[in-house]
Short mmCIF file of C-alpha atoms in Angstrom, two decimals:
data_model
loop_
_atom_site.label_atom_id
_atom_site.label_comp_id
_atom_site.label_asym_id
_atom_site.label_seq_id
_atom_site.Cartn_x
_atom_site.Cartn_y
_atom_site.Cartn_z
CA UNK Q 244 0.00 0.00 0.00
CA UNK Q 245 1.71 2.97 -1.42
CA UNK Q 246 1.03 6.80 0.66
CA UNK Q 247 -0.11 5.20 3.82
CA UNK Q 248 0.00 7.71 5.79
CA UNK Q 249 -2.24 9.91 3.42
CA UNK Q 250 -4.98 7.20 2.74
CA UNK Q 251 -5.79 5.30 5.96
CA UNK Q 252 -6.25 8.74 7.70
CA UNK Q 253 -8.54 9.52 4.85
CA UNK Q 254 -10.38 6.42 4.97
CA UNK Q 255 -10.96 7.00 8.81
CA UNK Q 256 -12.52 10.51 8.27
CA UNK Q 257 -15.20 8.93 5.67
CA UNK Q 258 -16.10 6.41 7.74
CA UNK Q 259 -16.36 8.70 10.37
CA UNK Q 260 -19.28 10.94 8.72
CA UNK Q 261 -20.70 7.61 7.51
CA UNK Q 262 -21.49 6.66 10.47
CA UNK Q 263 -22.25 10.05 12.36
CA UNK Q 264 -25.49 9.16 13.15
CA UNK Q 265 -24.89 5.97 14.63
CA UNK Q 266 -22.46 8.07 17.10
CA UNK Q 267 -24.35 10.94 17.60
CA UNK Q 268 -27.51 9.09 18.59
CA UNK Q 269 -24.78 6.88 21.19
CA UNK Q 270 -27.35 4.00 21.34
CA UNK Q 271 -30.43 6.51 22.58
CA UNK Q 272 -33.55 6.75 20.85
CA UNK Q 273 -34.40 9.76 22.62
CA UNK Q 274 -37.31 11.21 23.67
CA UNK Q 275 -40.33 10.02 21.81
CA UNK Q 276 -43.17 12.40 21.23
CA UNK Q 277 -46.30 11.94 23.15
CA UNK Q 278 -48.70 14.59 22.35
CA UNK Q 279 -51.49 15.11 24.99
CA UNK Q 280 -54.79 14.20 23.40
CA UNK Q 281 -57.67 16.78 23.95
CA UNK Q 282 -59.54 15.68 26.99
CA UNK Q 283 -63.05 17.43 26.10
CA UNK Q 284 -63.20 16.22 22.65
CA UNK Q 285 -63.24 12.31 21.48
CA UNK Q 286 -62.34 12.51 17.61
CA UNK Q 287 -60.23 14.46 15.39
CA UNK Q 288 -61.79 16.06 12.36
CA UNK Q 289 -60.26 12.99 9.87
CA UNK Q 290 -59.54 9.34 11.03
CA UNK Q 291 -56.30 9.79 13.40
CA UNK Q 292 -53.77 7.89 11.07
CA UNK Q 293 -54.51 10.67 8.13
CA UNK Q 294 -54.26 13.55 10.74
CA UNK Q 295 -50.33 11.87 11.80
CA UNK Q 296 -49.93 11.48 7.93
CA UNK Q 297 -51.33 14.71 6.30
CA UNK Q 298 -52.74 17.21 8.75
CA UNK Q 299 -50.69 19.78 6.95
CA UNK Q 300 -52.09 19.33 4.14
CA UNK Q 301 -55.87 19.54 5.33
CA UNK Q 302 -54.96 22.57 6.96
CA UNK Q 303 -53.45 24.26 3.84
CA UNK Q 304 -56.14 22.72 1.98
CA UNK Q 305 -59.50 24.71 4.54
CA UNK Q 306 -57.11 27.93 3.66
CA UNK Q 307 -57.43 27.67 0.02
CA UNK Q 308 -60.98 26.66 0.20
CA UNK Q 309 -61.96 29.20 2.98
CA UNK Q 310 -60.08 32.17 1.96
CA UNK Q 311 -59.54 31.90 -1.60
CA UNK Q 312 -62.47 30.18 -3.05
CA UNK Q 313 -65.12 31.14 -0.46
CA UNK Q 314 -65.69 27.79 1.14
CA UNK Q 315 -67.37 26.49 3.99
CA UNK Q 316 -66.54 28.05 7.27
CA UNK Q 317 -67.74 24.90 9.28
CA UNK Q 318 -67.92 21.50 8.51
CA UNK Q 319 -68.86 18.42 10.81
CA UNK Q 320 -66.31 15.27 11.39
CA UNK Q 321 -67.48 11.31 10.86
CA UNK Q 322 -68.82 11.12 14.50
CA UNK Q 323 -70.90 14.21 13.99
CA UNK Q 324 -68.40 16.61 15.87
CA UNK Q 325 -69.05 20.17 14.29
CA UNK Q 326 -65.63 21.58 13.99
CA UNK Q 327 -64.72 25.14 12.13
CA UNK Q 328 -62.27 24.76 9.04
CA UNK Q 329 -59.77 27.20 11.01
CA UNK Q 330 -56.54 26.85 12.59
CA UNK Q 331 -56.94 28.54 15.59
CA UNK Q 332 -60.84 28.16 15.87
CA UNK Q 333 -60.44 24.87 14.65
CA UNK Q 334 -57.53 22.64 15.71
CA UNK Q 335 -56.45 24.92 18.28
CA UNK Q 336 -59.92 24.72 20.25
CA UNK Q 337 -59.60 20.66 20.76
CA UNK Q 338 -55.73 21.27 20.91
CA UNK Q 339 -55.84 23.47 23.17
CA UNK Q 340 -51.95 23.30 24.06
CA UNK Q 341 -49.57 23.99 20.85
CA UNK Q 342 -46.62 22.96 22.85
CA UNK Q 343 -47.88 20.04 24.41
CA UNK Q 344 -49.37 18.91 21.11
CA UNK Q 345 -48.24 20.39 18.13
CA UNK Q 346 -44.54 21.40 19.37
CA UNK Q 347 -44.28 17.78 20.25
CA UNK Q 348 -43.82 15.74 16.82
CA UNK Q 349 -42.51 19.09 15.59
CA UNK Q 350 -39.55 19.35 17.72
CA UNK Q 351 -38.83 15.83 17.11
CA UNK Q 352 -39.38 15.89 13.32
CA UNK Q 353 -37.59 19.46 13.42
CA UNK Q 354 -40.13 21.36 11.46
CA UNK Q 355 -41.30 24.95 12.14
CA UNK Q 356 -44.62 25.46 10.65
CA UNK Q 357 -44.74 29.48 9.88
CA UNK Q 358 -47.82 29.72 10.25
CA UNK Q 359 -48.04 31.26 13.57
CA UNK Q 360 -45.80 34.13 12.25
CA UNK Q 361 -49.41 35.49 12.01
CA UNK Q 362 -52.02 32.63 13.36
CA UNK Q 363 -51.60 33.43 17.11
CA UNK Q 364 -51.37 30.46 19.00
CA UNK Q 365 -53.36 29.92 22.17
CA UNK Q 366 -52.14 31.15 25.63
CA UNK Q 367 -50.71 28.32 27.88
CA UNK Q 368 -52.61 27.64 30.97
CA UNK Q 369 -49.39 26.67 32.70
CA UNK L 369 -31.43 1.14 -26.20
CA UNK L 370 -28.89 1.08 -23.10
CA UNK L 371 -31.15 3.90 -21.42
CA UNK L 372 -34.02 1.57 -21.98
CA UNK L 373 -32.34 -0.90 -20.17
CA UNK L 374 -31.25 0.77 -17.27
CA UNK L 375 -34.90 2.14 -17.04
CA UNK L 376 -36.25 -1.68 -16.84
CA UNK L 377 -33.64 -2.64 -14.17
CA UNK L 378 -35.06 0.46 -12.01
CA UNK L 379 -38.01 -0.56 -12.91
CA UNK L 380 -38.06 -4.05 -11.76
CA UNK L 381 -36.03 -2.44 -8.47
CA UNK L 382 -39.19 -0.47 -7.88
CA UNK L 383 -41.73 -3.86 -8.68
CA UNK L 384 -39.48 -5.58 -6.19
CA UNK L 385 -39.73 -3.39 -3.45
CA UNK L 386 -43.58 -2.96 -3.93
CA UNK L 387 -44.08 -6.78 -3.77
CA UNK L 388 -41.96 -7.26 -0.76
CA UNK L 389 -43.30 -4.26 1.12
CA UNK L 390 -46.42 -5.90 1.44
CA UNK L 391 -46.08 -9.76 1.54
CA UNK L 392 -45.84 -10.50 5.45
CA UNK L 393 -42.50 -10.04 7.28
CA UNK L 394 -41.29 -7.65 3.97
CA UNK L 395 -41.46 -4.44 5.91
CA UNK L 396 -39.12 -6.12 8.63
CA UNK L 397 -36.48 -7.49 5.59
CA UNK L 398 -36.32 -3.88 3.78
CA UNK L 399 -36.64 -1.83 7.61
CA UNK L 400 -34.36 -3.91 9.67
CA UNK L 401 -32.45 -6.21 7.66
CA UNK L 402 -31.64 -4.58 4.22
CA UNK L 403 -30.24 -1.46 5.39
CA UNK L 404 -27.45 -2.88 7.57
CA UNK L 405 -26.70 -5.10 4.72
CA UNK L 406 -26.25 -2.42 1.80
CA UNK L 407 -24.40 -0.26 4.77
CA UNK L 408 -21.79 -2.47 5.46
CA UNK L 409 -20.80 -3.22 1.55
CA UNK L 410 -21.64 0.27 1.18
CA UNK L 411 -18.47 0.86 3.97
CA UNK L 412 -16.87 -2.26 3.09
CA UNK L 413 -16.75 -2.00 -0.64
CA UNK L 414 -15.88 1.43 -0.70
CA UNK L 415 -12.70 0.59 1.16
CA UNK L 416 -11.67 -2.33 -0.07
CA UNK L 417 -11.69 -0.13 -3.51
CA UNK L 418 -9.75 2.44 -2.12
CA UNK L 419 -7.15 0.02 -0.57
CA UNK L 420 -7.48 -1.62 -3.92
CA UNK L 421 -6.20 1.52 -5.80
CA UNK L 422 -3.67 2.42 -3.22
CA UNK L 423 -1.73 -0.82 -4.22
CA UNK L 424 -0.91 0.38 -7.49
CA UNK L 425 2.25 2.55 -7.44
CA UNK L 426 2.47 6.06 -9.37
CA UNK L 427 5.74 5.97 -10.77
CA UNK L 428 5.47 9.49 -11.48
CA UNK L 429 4.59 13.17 -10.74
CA UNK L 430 2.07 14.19 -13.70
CA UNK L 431 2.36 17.77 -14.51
CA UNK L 432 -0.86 18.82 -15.78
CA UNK L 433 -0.19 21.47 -18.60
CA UNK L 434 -3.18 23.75 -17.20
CA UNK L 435 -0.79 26.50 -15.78
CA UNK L 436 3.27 27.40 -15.86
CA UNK L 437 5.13 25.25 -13.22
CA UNK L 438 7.91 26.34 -11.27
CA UNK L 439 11.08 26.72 -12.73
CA UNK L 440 12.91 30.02 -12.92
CA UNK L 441 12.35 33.04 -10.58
CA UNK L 442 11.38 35.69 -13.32
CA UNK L 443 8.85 33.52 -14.45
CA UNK L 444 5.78 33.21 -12.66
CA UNK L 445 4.49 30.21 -11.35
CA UNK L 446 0.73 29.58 -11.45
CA UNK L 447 0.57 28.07 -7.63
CA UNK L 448 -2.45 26.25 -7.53
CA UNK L 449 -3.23 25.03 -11.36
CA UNK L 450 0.25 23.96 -11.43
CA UNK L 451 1.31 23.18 -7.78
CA UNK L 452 4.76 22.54 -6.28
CA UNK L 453 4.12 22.36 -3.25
CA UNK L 454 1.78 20.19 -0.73
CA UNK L 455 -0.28 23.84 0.32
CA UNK L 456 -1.00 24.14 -3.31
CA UNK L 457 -2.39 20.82 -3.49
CA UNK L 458 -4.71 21.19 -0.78
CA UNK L 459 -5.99 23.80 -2.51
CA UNK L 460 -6.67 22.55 -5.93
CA UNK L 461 -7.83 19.65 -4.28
CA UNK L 462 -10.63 21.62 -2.59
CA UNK L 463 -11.10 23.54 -5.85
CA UNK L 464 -11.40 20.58 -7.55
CA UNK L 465 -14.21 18.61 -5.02
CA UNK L 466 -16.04 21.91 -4.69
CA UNK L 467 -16.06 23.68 -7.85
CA UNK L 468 -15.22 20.85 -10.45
CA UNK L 469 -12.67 22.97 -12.07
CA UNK L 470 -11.87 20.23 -14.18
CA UNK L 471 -15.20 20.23 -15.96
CA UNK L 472 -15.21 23.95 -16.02
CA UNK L 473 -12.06 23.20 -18.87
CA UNK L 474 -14.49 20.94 -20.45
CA UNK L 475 -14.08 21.59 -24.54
CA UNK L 476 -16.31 21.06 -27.36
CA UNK L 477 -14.85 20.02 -30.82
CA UNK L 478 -16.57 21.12 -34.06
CA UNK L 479 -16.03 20.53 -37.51
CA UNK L 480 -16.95 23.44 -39.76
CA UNK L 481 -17.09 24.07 -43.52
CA UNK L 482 -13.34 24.29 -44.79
CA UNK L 483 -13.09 21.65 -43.05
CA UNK L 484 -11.61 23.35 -40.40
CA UNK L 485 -11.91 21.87 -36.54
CA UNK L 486 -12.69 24.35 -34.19
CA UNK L 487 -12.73 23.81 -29.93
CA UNK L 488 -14.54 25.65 -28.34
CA UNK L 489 -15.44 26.29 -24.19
CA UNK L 490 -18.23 23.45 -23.19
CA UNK L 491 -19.60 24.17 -19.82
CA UNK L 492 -23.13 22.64 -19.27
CA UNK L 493 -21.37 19.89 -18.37
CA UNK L 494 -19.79 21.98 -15.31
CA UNK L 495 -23.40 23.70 -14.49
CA UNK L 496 -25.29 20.49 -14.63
CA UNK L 497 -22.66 18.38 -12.20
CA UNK L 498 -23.02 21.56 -9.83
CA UNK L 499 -26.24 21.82 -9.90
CA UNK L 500 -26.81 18.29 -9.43
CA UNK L 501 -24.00 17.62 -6.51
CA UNK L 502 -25.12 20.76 -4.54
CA UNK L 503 -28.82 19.64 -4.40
CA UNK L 504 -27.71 16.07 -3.42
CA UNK L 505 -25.51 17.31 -0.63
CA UNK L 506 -28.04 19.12 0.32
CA UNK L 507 -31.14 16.67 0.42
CA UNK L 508 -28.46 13.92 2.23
CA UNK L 509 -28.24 16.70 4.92
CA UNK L 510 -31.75 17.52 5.01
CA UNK L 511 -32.57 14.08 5.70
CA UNK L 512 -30.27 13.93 8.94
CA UNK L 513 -33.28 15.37 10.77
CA UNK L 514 -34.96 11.70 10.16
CA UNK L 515 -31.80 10.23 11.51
CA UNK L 516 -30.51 12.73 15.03
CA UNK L 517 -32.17 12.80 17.89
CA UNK L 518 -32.20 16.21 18.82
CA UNK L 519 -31.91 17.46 15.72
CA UNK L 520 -29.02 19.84 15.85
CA UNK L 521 -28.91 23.40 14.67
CA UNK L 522 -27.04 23.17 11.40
CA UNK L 523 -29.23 20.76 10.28
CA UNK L 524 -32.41 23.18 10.63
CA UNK L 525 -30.92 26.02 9.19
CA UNK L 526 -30.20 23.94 5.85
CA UNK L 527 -34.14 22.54 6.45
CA UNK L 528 -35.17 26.45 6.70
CA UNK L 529 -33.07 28.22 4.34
CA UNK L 530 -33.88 24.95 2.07
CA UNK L 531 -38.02 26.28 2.45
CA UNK L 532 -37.64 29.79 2.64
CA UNK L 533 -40.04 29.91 -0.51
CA UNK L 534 -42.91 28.99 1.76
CA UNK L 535 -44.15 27.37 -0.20
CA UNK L 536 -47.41 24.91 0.29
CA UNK L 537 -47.78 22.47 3.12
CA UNK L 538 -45.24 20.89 3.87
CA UNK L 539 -43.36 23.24 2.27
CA UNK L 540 -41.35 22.38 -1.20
CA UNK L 541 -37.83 22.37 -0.78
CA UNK L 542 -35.94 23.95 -3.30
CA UNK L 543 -33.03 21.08 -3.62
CA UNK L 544 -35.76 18.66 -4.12
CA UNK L 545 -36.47 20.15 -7.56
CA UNK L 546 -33.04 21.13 -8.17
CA UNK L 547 -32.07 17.74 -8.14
CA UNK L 548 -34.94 16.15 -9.87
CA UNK L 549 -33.66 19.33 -12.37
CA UNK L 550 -29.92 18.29 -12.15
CA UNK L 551 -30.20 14.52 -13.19
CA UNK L 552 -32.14 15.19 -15.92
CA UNK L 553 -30.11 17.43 -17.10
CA UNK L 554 -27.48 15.01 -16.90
CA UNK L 555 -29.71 12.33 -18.34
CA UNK L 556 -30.39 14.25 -21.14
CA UNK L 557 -26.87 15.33 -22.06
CA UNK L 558 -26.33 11.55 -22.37
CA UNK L 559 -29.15 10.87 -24.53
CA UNK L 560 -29.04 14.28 -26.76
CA UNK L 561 -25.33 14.76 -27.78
CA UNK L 562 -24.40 12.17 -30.40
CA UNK L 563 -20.61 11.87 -29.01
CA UNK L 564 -21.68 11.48 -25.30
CA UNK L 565 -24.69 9.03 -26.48
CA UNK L 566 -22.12 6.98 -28.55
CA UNK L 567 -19.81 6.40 -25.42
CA UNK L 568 -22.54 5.82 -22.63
CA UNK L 569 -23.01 2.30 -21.43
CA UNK L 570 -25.80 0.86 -18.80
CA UNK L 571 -23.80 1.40 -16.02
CA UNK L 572 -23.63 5.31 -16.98
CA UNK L 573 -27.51 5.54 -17.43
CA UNK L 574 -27.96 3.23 -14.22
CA UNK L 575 -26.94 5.31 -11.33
CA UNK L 576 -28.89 8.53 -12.85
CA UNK L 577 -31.83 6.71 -13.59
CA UNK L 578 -31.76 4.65 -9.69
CA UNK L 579 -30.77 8.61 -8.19
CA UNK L 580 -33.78 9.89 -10.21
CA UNK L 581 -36.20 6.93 -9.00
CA UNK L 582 -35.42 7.65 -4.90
CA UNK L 583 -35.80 11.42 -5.58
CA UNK L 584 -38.84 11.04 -7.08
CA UNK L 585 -40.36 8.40 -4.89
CA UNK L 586 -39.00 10.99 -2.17
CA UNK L 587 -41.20 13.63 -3.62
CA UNK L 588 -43.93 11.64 -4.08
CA UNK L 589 -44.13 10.78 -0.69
CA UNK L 590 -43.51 13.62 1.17
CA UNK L 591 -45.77 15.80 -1.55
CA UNK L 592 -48.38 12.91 -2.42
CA UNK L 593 -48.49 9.90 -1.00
CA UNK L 594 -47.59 10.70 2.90
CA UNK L 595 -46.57 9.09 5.06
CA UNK L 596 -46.59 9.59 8.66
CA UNK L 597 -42.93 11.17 9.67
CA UNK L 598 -42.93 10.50 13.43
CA UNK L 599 -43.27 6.38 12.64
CA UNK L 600 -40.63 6.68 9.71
CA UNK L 601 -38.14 8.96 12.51
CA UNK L 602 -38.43 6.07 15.33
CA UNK L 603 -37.80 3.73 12.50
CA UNK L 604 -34.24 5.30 10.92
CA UNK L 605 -33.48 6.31 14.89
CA UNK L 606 -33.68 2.67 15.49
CA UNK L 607 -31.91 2.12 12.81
CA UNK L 608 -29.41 4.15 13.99
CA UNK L 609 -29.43 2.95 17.48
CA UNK L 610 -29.14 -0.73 16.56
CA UNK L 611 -32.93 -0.92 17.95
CA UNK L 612 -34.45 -1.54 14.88
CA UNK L 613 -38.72 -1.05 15.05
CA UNK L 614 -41.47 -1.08 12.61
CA UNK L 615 -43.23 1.38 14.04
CA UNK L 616 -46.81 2.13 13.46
CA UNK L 617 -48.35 2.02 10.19
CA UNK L 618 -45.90 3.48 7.55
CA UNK L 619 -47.04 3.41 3.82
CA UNK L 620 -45.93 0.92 1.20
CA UNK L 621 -44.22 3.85 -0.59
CA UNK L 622 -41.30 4.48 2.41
CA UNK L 623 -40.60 1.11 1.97
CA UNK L 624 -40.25 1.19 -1.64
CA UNK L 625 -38.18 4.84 -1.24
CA UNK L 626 -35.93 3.09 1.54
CA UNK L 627 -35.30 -0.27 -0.95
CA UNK L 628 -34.09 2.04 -3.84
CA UNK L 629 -31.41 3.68 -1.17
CA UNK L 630 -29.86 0.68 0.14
CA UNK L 631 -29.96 -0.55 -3.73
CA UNK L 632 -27.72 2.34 -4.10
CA UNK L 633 -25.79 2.45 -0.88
CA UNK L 634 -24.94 -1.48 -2.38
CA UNK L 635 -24.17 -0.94 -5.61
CA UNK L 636 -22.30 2.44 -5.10
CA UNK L 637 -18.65 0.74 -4.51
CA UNK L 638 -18.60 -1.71 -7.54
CA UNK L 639 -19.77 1.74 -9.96
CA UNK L 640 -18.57 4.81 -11.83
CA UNK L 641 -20.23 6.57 -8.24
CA UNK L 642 -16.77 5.84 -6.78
CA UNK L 643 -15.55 8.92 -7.89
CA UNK L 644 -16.58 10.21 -4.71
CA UNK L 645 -13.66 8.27 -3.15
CA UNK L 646 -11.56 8.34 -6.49
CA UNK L 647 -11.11 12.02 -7.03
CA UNK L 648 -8.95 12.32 -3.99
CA UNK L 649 -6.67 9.55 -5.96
CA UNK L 650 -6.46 11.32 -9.35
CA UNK L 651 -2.90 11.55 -10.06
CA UNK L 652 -3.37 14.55 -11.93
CA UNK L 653 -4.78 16.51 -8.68
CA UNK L 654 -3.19 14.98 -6.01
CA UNK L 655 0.75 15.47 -7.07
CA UNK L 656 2.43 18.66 -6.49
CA UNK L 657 4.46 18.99 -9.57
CA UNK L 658 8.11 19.31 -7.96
CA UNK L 659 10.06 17.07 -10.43
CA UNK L 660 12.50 19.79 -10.82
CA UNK L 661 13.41 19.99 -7.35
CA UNK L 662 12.53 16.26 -5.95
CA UNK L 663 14.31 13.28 -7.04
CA UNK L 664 11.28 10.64 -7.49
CA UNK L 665 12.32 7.22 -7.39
CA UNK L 666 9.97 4.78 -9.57
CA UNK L 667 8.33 2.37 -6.48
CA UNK L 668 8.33 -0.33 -8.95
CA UNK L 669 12.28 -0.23 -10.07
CA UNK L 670 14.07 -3.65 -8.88
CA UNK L 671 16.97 -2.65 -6.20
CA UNK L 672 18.69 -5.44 -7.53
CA UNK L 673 19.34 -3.80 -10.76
CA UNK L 674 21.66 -1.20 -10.16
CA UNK L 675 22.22 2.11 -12.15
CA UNK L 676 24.60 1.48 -15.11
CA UNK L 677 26.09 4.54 -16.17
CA UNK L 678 27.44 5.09 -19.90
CA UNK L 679 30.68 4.92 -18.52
CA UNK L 680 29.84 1.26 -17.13
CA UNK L 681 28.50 0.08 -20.05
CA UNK L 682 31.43 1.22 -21.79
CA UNK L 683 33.67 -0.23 -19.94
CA UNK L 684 32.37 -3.56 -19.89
CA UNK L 685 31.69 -3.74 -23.99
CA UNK L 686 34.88 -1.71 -24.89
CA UNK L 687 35.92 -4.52 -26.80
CA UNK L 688 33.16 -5.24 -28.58
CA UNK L 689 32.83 -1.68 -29.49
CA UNK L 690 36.01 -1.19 -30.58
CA UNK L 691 35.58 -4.43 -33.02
CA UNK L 692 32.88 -2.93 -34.49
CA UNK L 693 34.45 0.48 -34.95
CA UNK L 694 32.37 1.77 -32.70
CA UNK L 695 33.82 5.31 -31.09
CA UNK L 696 34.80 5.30 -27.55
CA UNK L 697 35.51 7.78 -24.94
CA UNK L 698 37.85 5.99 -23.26
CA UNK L 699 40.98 4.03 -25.18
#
């Protein structure tokens, strides 16, 4: 093996940021998120597993339809929960807790919805 | 014909992945099992190549004719084109792995009326391989978030300055398109340009077309077909943390997204990809060009065989030379 010295301390730093992860994480999972479920209301406005899947997408979906195209303000959920096709009227008045609910998977999946650059979230009852 | 091919081999990649994502105990062979697999030949592979081309001496010190080497004082060197010393090196190596600058020289020859050949400057080439490495680097680094737990800061500044567009929900990411943008471009200076065409084998189309399939079945998913982000994060941080879970329900397409990575992560040692290692090796970068100064000794010269000067050789075949009339130097 010819320029030893050059290559092996090389192949150390690429197998180094290969496997960053694996020493970053140091074995631990971490903290899982557990957001707190809304204790006076039993269902969300979609099944649960489309909320966890696409919720962002409803929600951009009511704006379009409520702002742009004149759409219905209120609509009523599968159980026959009438909910209001709103972020803060809507979500945030089951939810009542953005950091215990929505900060929760955000954190973990390290988005930072702008949304409430204007949307003003609801005061915590701490 | 060759582009066709590659396409079906992706193709039946993609089939394969669909069929095992949902016949029972698939999701556990392409989320537990397959991605430790393609990582370790990934790791493996990629050093047992690099070892591989370390064993081959370089007898010796290519001076690239791109800029005046060092010789006398009055004339003036070009440092880091033509380097001749180890600090130059470093920094056309950096050039080189950041800016490409050896596609930026990329040429074009023409034949015109006359005939008369004319080169000229050729630098899609240059823009394309930017474009296209930038937005990978980019999307690999994005994609961290799935794998840290906490997510550190540089990370989310790439994710944000990535999104600034705000656009839509979840927001498009500009290196998303950029790369979708990048390999085609690539793609299609393969297929369009007769000369490039005539010289491109499966194994060139391959990679693009496998890099194209995992970016697209990455914007499908997260623009489409969702999937639910939290499950997919405890499933890479397991992963990670030699835990491995199936967490939750996690659509057919992750699966399908995750099998076309560790198809890559696999085949990337045995391809043209290795270039990622291989650039550091190129003899043409990685040699300051001191020849005038250094004495290089060829690694591969016998020491048993001795240097023979003229004066040697004379003296052992005066005779013979002197027979044949031969001059001499020495009676």
């Amino acid at each position: 093996m010819y320029d030893k010295e050059k290559i092996i301390p090389g192949l150390i730093v690429f197998v180094l940021i290969a496997v960053f992860p694996i020493l970053y994480n140091r074995g631990n999972a971490g903290h899982i998120p557990n957001p707190e479920k809304p204790k006076a209301a039993r269902e969300c406005v979609r099944p649960v597993q489309d909320m966890r899947e696409s919720h962002m997408q409803l929600l951009i979906d009511w704006r379009t339809d409520v702002i742009r195209d004149n759409g219905a303000r209120y609509a009523t959920a599968a159980g026959g929960t009438r909910y209001a096709r709103s972020l803060q009227l809507g979500c945030m008045k089951c939810h009542d807790s953005k950091r215990k609910f929505c900060d929760e998977c955000h954190n973990y999946a390290a988005v930072k919805p702008y949304c409430w650059d204007c949307h003003i979230e609801p005061k915590e009852n701490m | 014909m060759k582009v066709l091919q590659s396409l079906l081999l992706v193709l039946a990649l993609i089939v394969i992945a669909l069929v095992v994502a949902v016949i029972p105990g698939g999701q556990t062979l392409i989320g537990k099992v397959l991605p430790y697999l393609a990582f370790a030949v990934f790791i493996g592979g990629f050093i047992a190549k690099v070892v591989g081309w370390s064993r081959s001496p370089v007898p010796f010190r290519i001076p690239t004719t791109a800029g005046q080497e060092e010789s006398l004082p009055w004339i003036k060197p070009n440092r880091f084109d033509n380097p001749s010393t180890t600090f130059g090196v470093i920094v056309r190596m950096l050039l080189e792995v950041t800016m490409f600058r050896s596609l930026f020289r990329n040429t074009k020859a023409e034949i015109h009326d006359g005939p008369k050949l004319v080169y000229g400057s050729s630098k899609y080439l240059w823009l394309f391989a930017l474009i296209f490495h930038y937005s990978f680097l980019t999307v690999v680094i994005r994609h961290l978030r799935l794998f840290l737990n906490p997510v550190p800061g540089f990370v989310q500044a790439i994710s944000f300055a990535d999104g600034f567009l705000q656009v839509g929900s979840p927001s498009v990411m500009i290196s998303g398109l950029t790369l979708v943008l990048g390999v085609l471009l690539l793609l299609l200076r393969r297929m369009i340009r007769p000369q490039v065409r005539y010289i491109s084998l499966v194994n060139d189309y391959f990679p693009l077309l496998l890099i194209l399939s995992i970016a697209v079945s990455g914007i499908l998913m997260r623009y489409f077909l969702r999937v639910d982000i939290v499950s997919v994060k405890q499933l890479i941080v397991g992963l990670a943390t030699f835990h491995p879970v199936i967490p939750g329900q996690v659509g057919a397409i992750f699966f399908v997204h995750l099998f076309l990575v560790c198809c890559l992560m696999a085949y990337f040692p045995f391809s043209k990809l290795m270039h990622m290692g291989g650039v550091f090796l190129s003899p043409t970068r990685n040699m300051a060009n001191n020849s005038r100064k250094v004495r290089h000794i060829n690694p591969w010269n016998d020491p048993a065989i001795k240097p023979h000067s003229y004066a040697d050789y004379e003296d052992e075949f005066r005779e013979f030379m002197k027979e044949a009339e031969i001059p001499v130097e020495k009676e």
